Amino acid sequence: MSLSVALIVLAAAAMHATWNAFVKAGGDRFVEVARIFLFSGALAVPLVPFFPLPAAASLPYLAASIVLHAAYAFCLIRAYEVGDMTQVYPIARGLAPGMVALMAGPLIGEVLSLRASAGVAILVAGLWMVSVRPGRSLFSVDRGALAWALATALTVAGYTVVDGLGGRSSGSAHAYSLWLFVCDGAVMAAVFLWRRGAGALRQAVLSSGRPLIGGALSLGAYWIAIWAMTVAPIAVVATLRETSVLFGSAIAMLWLGERASAARLIGCLMILLGAILARLG
């Protein structure tokens, strides 16, 4: 991976962390996440005419990705309903890069070098360290929460690989990304309407300010990631994306007032080292 692509992916990771901080700072997380999906989809709509339609070969990937994104949202909501966020999140996000690395070899023939593999392993371990909270254990998670968190990690790994292949076969990673966001936004609108009703959906759509910014950041962050997976190994891009946890930790400490524990600081250093090794690999 070239230095320029790596820096762009790191910028996307910072964007991802920022919109996640918006969600964390909000009250009703379902509403906050729904607004992100709705606004990112709405922002993608006027951009669609400026790009060619994705090639027919990418349409099965697009359809599979829409299903996987819906499954991801469902699994994540269920995981947070039965488990603690500080224990669910590291499993859901921390295992995904390793899963992608394992899947990339047999599925698409992308075998990482020893150095890149070490970088993935170190970064995943760093993600877990960052998630440690005083008086809490990452290994005492409820079985139900563990099952849903593992399912969430699997869906993240699944849509990452699918979107990497879809972007490559689409003829235009930009067109593929925009149509994915439009479809995801439409699915979220249907789910929101089903769960909360037309009045709540109308109120969410009429919102502005932070949700709109969050939607723009979400659109830009994953748009960059899909494009990057067309010019660099999918597993390496997936690994660098998870440095969003590093940026998220900085935001949490500076904006949300969370304490900087020794474990979190060590984890941040491990994430940096892992990202460097993965990029150099």
Short mmCIF file of C-alpha atoms in Angstrom, two decimals:
data_model
loop_
_atom_site.label_atom_id
_atom_site.label_comp_id
_atom_site.label_asym_id
_atom_site.label_seq_id
_atom_site.Cartn_x
_atom_site.Cartn_y
_atom_site.Cartn_z
CA MET A 1 0.00 0.00 0.00
CA SER A 2 1.36 3.42 -0.96
CA LEU A 3 1.83 6.09 1.68
CA SER A 4 -0.77 8.35 0.06
CA VAL A 5 -3.46 5.64 0.13
CA ALA A 6 -2.58 4.79 3.74
CA LEU A 7 -2.94 8.43 4.78
CA ILE A 8 -6.30 8.73 3.02
CA VAL A 9 -7.55 5.57 4.78
CA LEU A 10 -6.36 6.96 8.13
CA ALA A 11 -8.30 10.16 7.39
CA ALA A 12 -11.36 7.99 6.71
CA ALA A 13 -10.79 6.24 10.05
CA ALA A 14 -10.82 9.62 11.80
CA MET A 15 -14.07 10.48 10.03
CA HIS A 16 -15.57 7.15 11.11
CA ALA A 17 -14.55 7.78 14.73
CA THR A 18 -16.11 11.24 14.68
CA TRP A 19 -19.55 10.15 13.55
CA ASN A 20 -19.44 7.28 16.05
CA ALA A 21 -18.70 9.85 18.77
CA PHE A 22 -21.82 11.72 17.67
CA VAL A 23 -23.82 8.53 18.18
CA LYS A 24 -22.23 7.87 21.58
CA ALA A 25 -22.96 11.42 22.74
CA GLY A 26 -26.61 11.15 21.71
CA GLY A 27 -29.46 9.77 23.77
CA ASP A 28 -31.36 7.15 21.75
CA ARG A 29 -28.66 5.26 19.87
CA PHE A 30 -31.13 3.66 17.47
CA VAL A 31 -32.36 7.10 16.42
CA GLU A 32 -28.82 8.47 16.18
CA VAL A 33 -27.62 5.58 14.01
CA ALA A 34 -30.77 5.78 11.88
CA ARG A 35 -30.19 9.48 11.27
CA ILE A 36 -26.64 8.77 10.13
CA PHE A 37 -27.90 6.16 7.65
CA LEU A 38 -30.73 8.40 6.45
CA PHE A 39 -28.59 11.48 5.90
CA SER A 40 -25.68 9.59 4.31
CA GLY A 41 -28.13 7.99 1.89
CA ALA A 42 -29.81 11.31 1.17
CA LEU A 43 -26.46 12.99 0.52
CA ALA A 44 -25.52 10.20 -1.90
CA VAL A 45 -28.66 10.62 -4.04
CA PRO A 46 -27.70 13.91 -5.81
CA LEU A 47 -24.20 12.55 -6.51
CA VAL A 48 -25.39 9.41 -8.30
CA PRO A 49 -25.98 11.09 -11.73
CA PHE A 50 -22.37 12.23 -11.89
CA PHE A 51 -21.05 8.66 -12.11
CA PRO A 52 -21.76 5.73 -14.43
CA LEU A 53 -23.92 2.87 -13.26
CA PRO A 54 -21.99 0.06 -11.56
CA ALA A 55 -21.16 -2.80 -13.92
CA ALA A 56 -23.60 -5.71 -13.92
CA ALA A 57 -20.89 -7.97 -12.48
CA SER A 58 -20.95 -5.96 -9.24
CA LEU A 59 -24.71 -6.13 -8.67
CA PRO A 60 -24.66 -9.48 -6.80
CA TYR A 61 -22.04 -8.01 -4.46
CA LEU A 62 -24.16 -4.89 -3.99
CA ALA A 63 -27.22 -6.97 -3.14
CA ALA A 64 -25.21 -9.13 -0.73
CA SER A 65 -23.73 -6.05 0.92
CA ILE A 66 -27.18 -4.51 1.51
CA VAL A 67 -28.26 -7.71 3.25
CA LEU A 68 -25.04 -7.88 5.29
CA HIS A 69 -25.32 -4.23 6.36
CA ALA A 70 -28.90 -4.85 7.51
CA ALA A 71 -27.74 -7.96 9.38
CA TYR A 72 -24.89 -5.95 10.91
CA ALA A 73 -27.28 -3.31 12.24
CA PHE A 74 -29.64 -5.95 13.65
CA CYS A 75 -26.84 -7.93 15.33
CA LEU A 76 -25.26 -4.81 16.80
CA ILE A 77 -28.55 -3.58 18.25
CA ARG A 78 -29.22 -7.03 19.76
CA ALA A 79 -25.69 -7.19 21.19
CA TYR A 80 -26.12 -3.82 22.89
CA GLU A 81 -29.54 -4.85 24.21
CA VAL A 82 -28.15 -7.89 26.06
CA GLY A 83 -24.57 -6.80 26.79
CA ASP A 84 -22.44 -3.86 27.88
CA MET A 85 -21.14 -1.63 25.09
CA THR A 86 -17.58 -1.60 26.48
CA GLN A 87 -17.47 -5.38 26.19
CA VAL A 88 -19.47 -5.86 23.00
CA TYR A 89 -17.63 -3.22 20.93
CA PRO A 90 -14.08 -4.68 21.14
CA ILE A 91 -15.38 -8.09 20.10
CA ALA A 92 -17.54 -6.73 17.29
CA ARG A 93 -14.90 -4.41 15.81
CA GLY A 94 -11.68 -5.92 17.14
CA LEU A 95 -12.13 -9.38 15.62
CA ALA A 96 -13.25 -8.14 12.20
CA PRO A 97 -9.76 -7.29 10.77
CA GLY A 98 -8.45 -10.72 11.74
CA MET A 99 -11.49 -12.38 10.17
CA VAL A 100 -10.99 -10.38 6.96
CA ALA A 101 -7.32 -11.42 6.85
CA LEU A 102 -8.29 -15.08 7.25
CA MET A 103 -11.04 -14.83 4.63
CA ALA A 104 -9.00 -12.91 2.06
CA GLY A 105 -6.52 -15.73 1.47
CA PRO A 106 -8.81 -18.61 0.47
CA LEU A 107 -11.55 -16.42 -1.06
CA ILE A 108 -9.59 -13.96 -3.20
CA GLY A 109 -5.99 -15.16 -3.01
CA GLU A 110 -4.67 -12.17 -1.03
CA VAL A 111 -2.12 -13.68 1.36
CA LEU A 112 -0.50 -11.19 3.72
CA SER A 113 3.22 -11.16 4.35
CA LEU A 114 4.55 -12.19 7.75
CA ARG A 115 5.11 -8.53 8.68
CA ALA A 116 1.62 -7.48 7.61
CA SER A 117 0.10 -10.45 9.46
CA ALA A 118 2.00 -9.45 12.59
CA GLY A 119 0.69 -5.92 12.18
CA VAL A 120 -2.91 -7.18 12.00
CA ALA A 121 -2.42 -9.29 15.13
CA ILE A 122 -0.83 -6.43 17.10
CA LEU A 123 -3.52 -3.97 16.05
CA VAL A 124 -6.33 -6.35 17.05
CA ALA A 125 -4.67 -6.86 20.45
CA GLY A 126 -4.37 -3.08 20.78
CA LEU A 127 -8.08 -2.68 20.09
CA TRP A 128 -8.84 -4.95 23.01
CA MET A 129 -6.43 -3.05 25.29
CA VAL A 130 -8.08 0.26 24.39
CA SER A 131 -11.44 -1.19 25.38
CA VAL A 132 -10.39 -2.23 28.91
CA ARG A 133 -12.17 -0.22 31.61
CA PRO A 134 -11.21 -0.05 35.29
CA GLY A 135 -12.94 -2.79 37.27
CA ARG A 136 -14.31 -4.48 34.12
CA SER A 137 -13.18 -7.62 32.35
CA LEU A 138 -13.40 -8.25 28.64
CA PHE A 139 -13.58 -11.97 29.33
CA SER A 140 -16.66 -12.07 31.59
CA VAL A 141 -19.12 -11.05 28.91
CA ASP A 142 -22.58 -12.67 28.96
CA ARG A 143 -22.92 -15.63 26.60
CA GLY A 144 -25.82 -14.05 24.75
CA ALA A 145 -23.93 -10.80 24.27
CA LEU A 146 -20.86 -12.76 23.18
CA ALA A 147 -22.86 -14.63 20.54
CA TRP A 148 -24.37 -11.43 19.11
CA ALA A 149 -21.01 -9.63 19.22
CA LEU A 150 -19.36 -12.48 17.32
CA ALA A 151 -22.21 -12.38 14.79
CA THR A 152 -21.65 -8.64 14.42
CA ALA A 153 -17.92 -9.16 13.81
CA LEU A 154 -18.72 -11.76 11.18
CA THR A 155 -21.07 -9.38 9.36
CA VAL A 156 -18.44 -6.61 9.44
CA ALA A 157 -15.86 -8.97 7.96
CA GLY A 158 -18.42 -10.21 5.43
CA TYR A 159 -19.49 -6.84 4.07
CA THR A 160 -15.87 -5.65 4.01
CA VAL A 161 -14.80 -8.50 1.73
CA VAL A 162 -17.98 -8.26 -0.36
CA ASP A 163 -17.63 -4.50 -0.85
CA GLY A 164 -13.96 -4.85 -1.71
CA LEU A 165 -14.84 -7.33 -4.46
CA GLY A 166 -17.89 -5.32 -5.49
CA GLY A 167 -15.89 -2.13 -5.82
CA ARG A 168 -13.29 -3.92 -7.93
CA SER A 169 -15.85 -5.45 -10.30
CA SER A 170 -18.06 -2.36 -10.58
CA GLY A 171 -15.93 -0.38 -13.03
CA SER A 172 -16.39 2.58 -10.69
CA ALA A 173 -15.86 2.21 -6.96
CA HIS A 174 -17.45 5.64 -6.57
CA ALA A 175 -20.69 4.59 -8.26
CA TYR A 176 -20.79 1.36 -6.25
CA SER A 177 -20.31 3.27 -2.99
CA LEU A 178 -23.02 5.81 -3.74
CA TRP A 179 -25.60 3.19 -4.71
CA LEU A 180 -24.75 1.21 -1.57
CA PHE A 181 -25.45 4.24 0.61
CA VAL A 182 -28.67 5.05 -1.24
CA CYS A 183 -29.92 1.48 -0.74
CA ASP A 184 -28.78 1.31 2.88
CA GLY A 185 -30.57 4.59 3.57
CA ALA A 186 -33.77 3.25 1.99
CA VAL A 187 -33.59 0.07 4.08
CA MET A 188 -33.01 2.08 7.27
CA ALA A 189 -35.99 4.34 6.43
CA ALA A 190 -38.19 1.23 6.14
CA VAL A 191 -36.88 -0.18 9.43
CA PHE A 192 -37.33 3.17 11.19
CA LEU A 193 -40.88 3.44 9.87
CA TRP A 194 -41.63 -0.08 11.11
CA ARG A 195 -40.14 0.41 14.58
CA ARG A 196 -41.02 4.02 15.39
CA GLY A 197 -43.74 5.10 12.97
CA ALA A 198 -44.18 7.85 10.38
CA GLY A 199 -44.17 10.70 12.90
CA ALA A 200 -40.81 9.77 14.36
CA LEU A 201 -39.37 9.22 10.88
CA ARG A 202 -40.56 12.65 9.78
CA GLN A 203 -38.97 14.22 12.87
CA ALA A 204 -35.69 12.42 12.21
CA VAL A 205 -35.64 13.51 8.56
CA LEU A 206 -36.32 17.13 9.51
CA SER A 207 -33.34 17.11 11.90
CA SER A 208 -30.26 19.04 10.93
CA GLY A 209 -26.87 20.00 12.29
CA ARG A 210 -24.94 17.16 13.93
CA PRO A 211 -26.82 14.25 12.22
CA LEU A 212 -26.23 15.88 8.83
CA ILE A 213 -22.52 16.26 9.55
CA GLY A 214 -22.41 12.68 10.82
CA GLY A 215 -24.08 11.43 7.65
CA ALA A 216 -21.54 13.28 5.50
CA LEU A 217 -18.66 11.81 7.54
CA SER A 218 -20.12 8.30 7.28
CA LEU A 219 -20.55 8.64 3.53
CA GLY A 220 -17.02 9.93 3.05
CA ALA A 221 -15.39 7.40 5.37
CA TYR A 222 -16.77 4.24 3.79
CA TRP A 223 -16.62 5.67 0.26
CA ILE A 224 -12.88 6.10 0.79
CA ALA A 225 -12.59 2.58 2.23
CA ILE A 226 -14.29 0.95 -0.77
CA TRP A 227 -12.12 2.92 -3.18
CA ALA A 228 -8.99 2.00 -1.21
CA MET A 229 -9.86 -1.70 -1.42
CA THR A 230 -9.70 -1.41 -5.22
CA VAL A 231 -6.08 -0.20 -5.12
CA ALA A 232 -4.71 -2.02 -2.05
CA PRO A 233 -5.15 -5.39 -0.29
CA ILE A 234 -8.56 -5.66 1.33
CA ALA A 235 -7.20 -7.02 4.64
CA VAL A 236 -4.72 -4.15 5.00
CA VAL A 237 -7.42 -1.54 4.33
CA ALA A 238 -9.72 -3.27 6.83
CA THR A 239 -6.94 -3.20 9.43
CA LEU A 240 -6.13 0.48 8.92
CA ARG A 241 -9.86 1.31 9.12
CA GLU A 242 -9.92 0.01 12.68
CA THR A 243 -7.49 2.73 13.73
CA SER A 244 -10.78 4.60 14.05
CA VAL A 245 -10.75 3.19 17.60
CA LEU A 246 -7.54 5.14 18.20
CA PHE A 247 -9.11 8.36 16.99
CA GLY A 248 -12.26 7.50 18.92
CA SER A 249 -10.27 7.14 22.12
CA ALA A 250 -8.74 10.58 21.61
CA ILE A 251 -12.19 12.07 21.00
CA ALA A 252 -13.61 10.28 24.05
CA MET A 253 -10.86 11.63 26.29
CA LEU A 254 -10.86 15.20 24.92
CA TRP A 255 -14.57 15.68 24.22
CA LEU A 256 -16.50 13.12 26.27
CA GLY A 257 -14.27 13.34 29.35
CA GLU A 258 -13.30 9.65 29.55
CA ARG A 259 -10.23 8.79 31.61
CA ALA A 260 -6.93 7.83 29.92
CA SER A 261 -6.02 4.55 31.65
CA ALA A 262 -2.63 2.90 31.29
CA ALA A 263 -4.21 -0.01 29.38
CA ARG A 264 -5.82 2.39 26.91
CA LEU A 265 -2.54 4.25 26.30
CA ILE A 266 -0.66 0.98 25.77
CA GLY A 267 -3.41 -0.15 23.41
CA CYS A 268 -3.10 3.08 21.41
CA LEU A 269 0.63 2.48 20.95
CA MET A 270 -0.06 -1.10 19.83
CA ILE A 271 -2.63 0.15 17.30
CA LEU A 272 -0.07 2.59 15.89
CA LEU A 273 2.60 -0.12 15.65
CA GLY A 274 0.19 -2.58 14.08
CA ALA A 275 -0.97 -0.02 11.51
CA ILE A 276 2.62 0.79 10.53
CA LEU A 277 3.54 -2.89 10.12
CA ALA A 278 0.38 -3.64 8.14
CA ARG A 279 1.03 -0.71 5.82
CA LEU A 280 4.71 -1.60 5.31
CA GLY A 281 3.83 -5.28 4.75
#
